[in-house]
């Protein structure tokens, strides 16, 4: 995952959002559709 502006509030927030998007896409591919299902693993 490419990063820009590391160790700045904006850059760190953007990197976190991108990571969350990737993780949610992975969960979706595995058939996980709800937060409850994600938490249960």
XYZ file of N, CA and C in Angstrom:
123
model
N 0.849 -1.166 0.000
C 0.000 0.000 0.000
C 0.896 1.230 0.000
N 0.847 2.028 -1.037
C 1.671 3.233 -1.076
C 1.190 4.256 -0.047
N 2.126 4.971 0.515
C 1.768 5.988 1.508
C 2.403 7.314 1.135
N 1.699 8.365 1.462
C 2.244 9.707 1.324
C 2.054 10.405 2.672
N 2.841 11.403 2.924
C 2.687 12.224 4.130
C 2.618 11.387 5.399
N 3.537 10.427 5.506
C 3.542 9.600 6.704
C 3.822 10.454 7.928
N 3.241 10.058 9.017
C 3.437 10.690 10.321
C 2.912 12.115 10.362
N 1.888 12.372 9.571
C 1.109 13.598 9.713
C -0.323 13.153 9.973
N -1.092 13.992 10.620
C -2.468 13.596 10.946
C -3.250 13.239 9.689
N -3.161 14.072 8.675
C -3.900 13.823 7.442
C -3.419 12.580 6.724
N -2.118 12.431 6.622
C -1.551 11.268 5.945
C -1.860 9.972 6.666
N -1.771 10.000 7.984
C -2.077 8.804 8.769
C -3.559 8.444 8.661
N -4.427 9.449 8.678
C -5.864 9.195 8.543
C -6.176 8.600 7.175
N -5.545 9.122 6.137
C -5.763 8.607 4.789
C -5.282 7.159 4.674
N -4.128 6.870 5.231
C -3.604 5.501 5.194
C -4.532 4.548 5.948
N -5.056 4.988 7.082
C -5.983 4.167 7.861
C -7.260 3.902 7.078
N -7.784 4.922 6.421
C -9.006 4.761 5.620
C -8.776 3.797 4.462
N -7.636 3.905 3.807
C -7.331 3.000 2.690
C -7.206 1.557 3.171
N -6.564 1.376 4.310
C -6.430 0.033 4.870
C -7.795 -0.540 5.232
N -8.648 0.274 5.848
C -9.994 -0.178 6.197
C -10.769 -0.579 4.949
N -10.652 0.194 3.885
C -11.332 -0.150 2.634
C -10.857 -1.502 2.110
N -9.568 -1.739 2.162
C -9.028 -3.014 1.683
C -9.527 -4.174 2.539
N -9.548 -3.983 3.841
C -10.010 -5.043 4.736
C -11.499 -5.324 4.554
N -12.294 -4.280 4.328
C -13.720 -4.480 4.103
C -13.975 -5.199 2.787
N -13.188 -4.899 1.764
C -13.322 -5.611 0.490
C -12.978 -7.092 0.663
N -11.948 -7.374 1.438
C -11.577 -8.762 1.713
C -12.701 -9.486 2.454
N -13.278 -8.828 3.438
C -14.391 -9.424 4.179
C -15.566 -9.694 3.244
N -15.849 -8.761 2.363
C -16.957 -8.926 1.415
C -16.722 -10.129 0.507
N -15.491 -10.301 0.043
C -15.163 -11.442 -0.812
C -15.348 -12.762 -0.074
N -15.180 -12.729 1.241
C -15.341 -13.939 2.050
C -16.788 -14.144 2.485
N -17.683 -13.282 2.005
C -19.097 -13.437 2.312
C -19.543 -12.795 3.607
N -18.692 -12.017 4.214
C -19.040 -11.341 5.463
C -19.749 -10.043 5.096
N -21.004 -9.922 5.522
C -21.829 -8.790 5.098
C -22.239 -7.858 6.234
N -22.059 -8.287 7.489
C -22.473 -7.451 8.615
C -21.318 -7.289 9.598
N -21.408 -6.257 10.416
C -20.384 -6.035 11.435
C -20.381 -7.184 12.437
N -21.560 -7.679 12.775
C -21.646 -8.811 13.699
C -20.924 -10.033 13.170
N -21.110 -10.318 11.886
C -20.425 -11.462 11.275
C -18.919 -11.240 11.249
N -18.508 -10.014 11.029
C -17.079 -9.699 11.010
C -16.467 -9.894 12.396
N -17.170 -9.449 13.417
C -16.672 -9.576 14.789
C -16.596 -11.047 15.204
N -17.592 -11.839 14.806
C -17.604 -13.260 15.158
C -16.516 -14.029 14.430
N -16.074 -13.480 13.314
C -14.976 -14.061 12.570
C -15.363 -15.241 11.769
